[in-house]
């Protein structure tokens, strides 16, 4: 299986809601589209961005890939071994 962000081949992927469930659950509306990504990309997205920004500005694969912080991370992580657990860091 291939991560939709870093494009690494992975044994296991996680489901990422492009519009965070927090924004749709209370309103009882459909949570919308999801993508399948590796755990490193998923954890890094949530380390970099709050749910409000994810819902309003970064709610497509293209927007996530074009965000400068994510571009740097994706460039780096795409070269990493898919069996290695990637440590994520919050940007200051």
PDB file of C-alpha atoms in Angstrom:
ATOM      1  CA  UNK A   1       0.000   0.000   0.000  1.00  0.00           C
ATOM      2  CA  UNK A   2       1.282   3.448  -0.830  1.00  0.00           C
ATOM      3  CA  UNK A   3       0.981   6.555   1.345  1.00  0.00           C
ATOM      4  CA  UNK A   4      -0.948   9.237  -0.535  1.00  0.00           C
ATOM      5  CA  UNK A   5       1.400  11.952   0.761  1.00  0.00           C
ATOM      6  CA  UNK A   6       4.974  10.658   0.908  1.00  0.00           C
ATOM      7  CA  UNK A   7       4.321   7.866  -1.613  1.00  0.00           C
ATOM      8  CA  UNK A   8       6.320   5.310   0.384  1.00  0.00           C
ATOM      9  CA  UNK A   9       5.248   1.673   0.198  1.00  0.00           C
ATOM     10  CA  UNK A  10       3.951   0.717   3.639  1.00  0.00           C
ATOM     11  CA  UNK A  11       2.551  -2.423   5.245  1.00  0.00           C
ATOM     12  CA  UNK A  12      -0.089  -0.428   7.106  1.00  0.00           C
ATOM     13  CA  UNK A  13      -1.776   2.927   6.482  1.00  0.00           C
ATOM     14  CA  UNK A  14      -4.006   5.129   8.607  1.00  0.00           C
ATOM     15  CA  UNK A  15      -7.143   7.000   7.594  1.00  0.00           C
ATOM     16  CA  UNK A  16      -6.905  10.799   7.721  1.00  0.00           C
ATOM     17  CA  UNK A  17     -10.101  12.864   7.511  1.00  0.00           C
ATOM     18  CA  UNK A  18      -9.391  15.841   5.281  1.00  0.00           C
ATOM     19  CA  UNK A  19     -11.957  17.806   7.295  1.00  0.00           C
ATOM     20  CA  UNK A  20     -11.351  16.896  10.944  1.00  0.00           C
ATOM     21  CA  UNK A  21     -14.169  14.946  12.582  1.00  0.00           C
ATOM     22  CA  UNK A  22     -14.176  17.550  15.360  1.00  0.00           C
ATOM     23  CA  UNK A  23     -15.614  20.043  12.861  1.00  0.00           C
ATOM     24  CA  UNK A  24     -18.364  17.736  11.609  1.00  0.00           C
ATOM     25  CA  UNK A  25     -19.332  15.613  14.609  1.00  0.00           C
ATOM     26  CA  UNK A  26     -21.101  18.356  16.572  1.00  0.00           C
ATOM     27  CA  UNK A  27     -22.949  19.546  13.481  1.00  0.00           C
ATOM     28  CA  UNK A  28     -23.963  15.944  12.688  1.00  0.00           C
ATOM     29  CA  UNK A  29     -22.842  16.247   9.083  1.00  0.00           C
ATOM     30  CA  UNK A  30     -20.893  13.837   6.890  1.00  0.00           C
ATOM     31  CA  UNK A  31     -17.189  13.934   7.818  1.00  0.00           C
ATOM     32  CA  UNK A  32     -16.306  14.039   4.137  1.00  0.00           C
ATOM     33  CA  UNK A  33     -13.431  12.497   2.213  1.00  0.00           C
ATOM     34  CA  UNK A  34     -10.513  10.624   3.726  1.00  0.00           C
ATOM     35  CA  UNK A  35      -7.064   9.672   2.510  1.00  0.00           C
ATOM     36  CA  UNK A  36      -4.852   6.733   3.437  1.00  0.00           C
ATOM     37  CA  UNK A  37      -1.470   7.837   4.718  1.00  0.00           C
ATOM     38  CA  UNK A  38       1.375   6.379   6.757  1.00  0.00           C
ATOM     39  CA  UNK A  39       1.502   6.999  10.479  1.00  0.00           C
ATOM     40  CA  UNK A  40       4.537   9.307  10.152  1.00  0.00           C
ATOM     41  CA  UNK A  41       2.705  11.652   7.775  1.00  0.00           C
ATOM     42  CA  UNK A  42      -0.451  11.483   9.897  1.00  0.00           C
ATOM     43  CA  UNK A  43       1.351  12.331  13.127  1.00  0.00           C
ATOM     44  CA  UNK A  44       3.323  15.123  11.444  1.00  0.00           C
ATOM     45  CA  UNK A  45       0.170  16.739  10.018  1.00  0.00           C
ATOM     46  CA  UNK A  46      -1.360  16.938  13.486  1.00  0.00           C
ATOM     47  CA  UNK A  47       1.919  18.156  15.004  1.00  0.00           C
ATOM     48  CA  UNK A  48       2.178  21.012  12.499  1.00  0.00           C
ATOM     49  CA  UNK A  49      -1.435  22.154  12.150  1.00  0.00           C
ATOM     50  CA  UNK A  50      -4.482  22.629  14.339  1.00  0.00           C
ATOM     51  CA  UNK A  51      -7.871  21.259  13.294  1.00  0.00           C
ATOM     52  CA  UNK A  52      -9.190  24.706  12.374  1.00  0.00           C
ATOM     53  CA  UNK A  53      -6.446  25.256   9.793  1.00  0.00           C
ATOM     54  CA  UNK A  54      -6.812  21.706   8.493  1.00  0.00           C
ATOM     55  CA  UNK A  55     -10.564  22.208   7.995  1.00  0.00           C
ATOM     56  CA  UNK A  56     -10.338  25.638   6.385  1.00  0.00           C
ATOM     57  CA  UNK A  57      -7.103  25.676   4.400  1.00  0.00           C
ATOM     58  CA  UNK A  58      -5.557  22.213   4.148  1.00  0.00           C
ATOM     59  CA  UNK A  59      -8.513  20.011   3.268  1.00  0.00           C
ATOM     60  CA  UNK A  60      -7.191  18.398   0.059  1.00  0.00           C
ATOM     61  CA  UNK A  61      -4.180  16.234  -0.705  1.00  0.00           C
ATOM     62  CA  UNK A  62      -2.824  18.936  -3.016  1.00  0.00           C
ATOM     63  CA  UNK A  63      -3.092  21.656  -0.361  1.00  0.00           C
ATOM     64  CA  UNK A  64      -1.299  19.451   2.175  1.00  0.00           C
ATOM     65  CA  UNK A  65       1.459  18.583  -0.315  1.00  0.00           C
ATOM     66  CA  UNK A  66       1.926  22.253  -1.288  1.00  0.00           C
ATOM     67  CA  UNK A  67       2.160  23.589   2.279  1.00  0.00           C
ATOM     68  CA  UNK A  68       5.850  24.563   2.805  1.00  0.00           C
ATOM     69  CA  UNK A  69       6.293  22.780   6.166  1.00  0.00           C
ATOM     70  CA  UNK A  70       4.823  19.581   4.752  1.00  0.00           C
ATOM     71  CA  UNK A  71       6.879  19.862   1.554  1.00  0.00           C
ATOM     72  CA  UNK A  72      10.081  19.834   3.608  1.00  0.00           C
ATOM     73  CA  UNK A  73       8.871  16.923   5.716  1.00  0.00           C
ATOM     74  CA  UNK A  74       7.671  14.917   2.687  1.00  0.00           C
ATOM     75  CA  UNK A  75      10.962  15.431   0.875  1.00  0.00           C
ATOM     76  CA  UNK A  76      12.840  14.088   3.896  1.00  0.00           C
ATOM     77  CA  UNK A  77      10.487  11.256   4.891  1.00  0.00           C
ATOM     78  CA  UNK A  78      10.188   9.908   1.343  1.00  0.00           C
ATOM     79  CA  UNK A  79      13.861   8.874   1.630  1.00  0.00           C
ATOM     80  CA  UNK A  80      13.405   7.069   4.956  1.00  0.00           C
ATOM     81  CA  UNK A  81      13.103   3.320   5.440  1.00  0.00           C
ATOM     82  CA  UNK A  82       9.425   2.355   5.611  1.00  0.00           C
ATOM     83  CA  UNK A  83      10.138  -0.097   8.464  1.00  0.00           C
ATOM     84  CA  UNK A  84      11.630   2.637  10.651  1.00  0.00           C
ATOM     85  CA  UNK A  85       9.427   4.515  13.130  1.00  0.00           C
ATOM     86  CA  UNK A  86       9.718   8.220  12.308  1.00  0.00           C
ATOM     87  CA  UNK A  87       9.855  10.693  15.164  1.00  0.00           C
ATOM     88  CA  UNK A  88       7.851  13.844  14.488  1.00  0.00           C
ATOM     89  CA  UNK A  89       8.568  17.327  15.788  1.00  0.00           C
ATOM     90  CA  UNK A  90       6.457  20.418  16.226  1.00  0.00           C
ATOM     91  CA  UNK A  91       7.721  23.479  14.400  1.00  0.00           C
ATOM     92  CA  UNK A  92       8.358  26.527  16.535  1.00  0.00           C
TER      93      UNK A  92
END
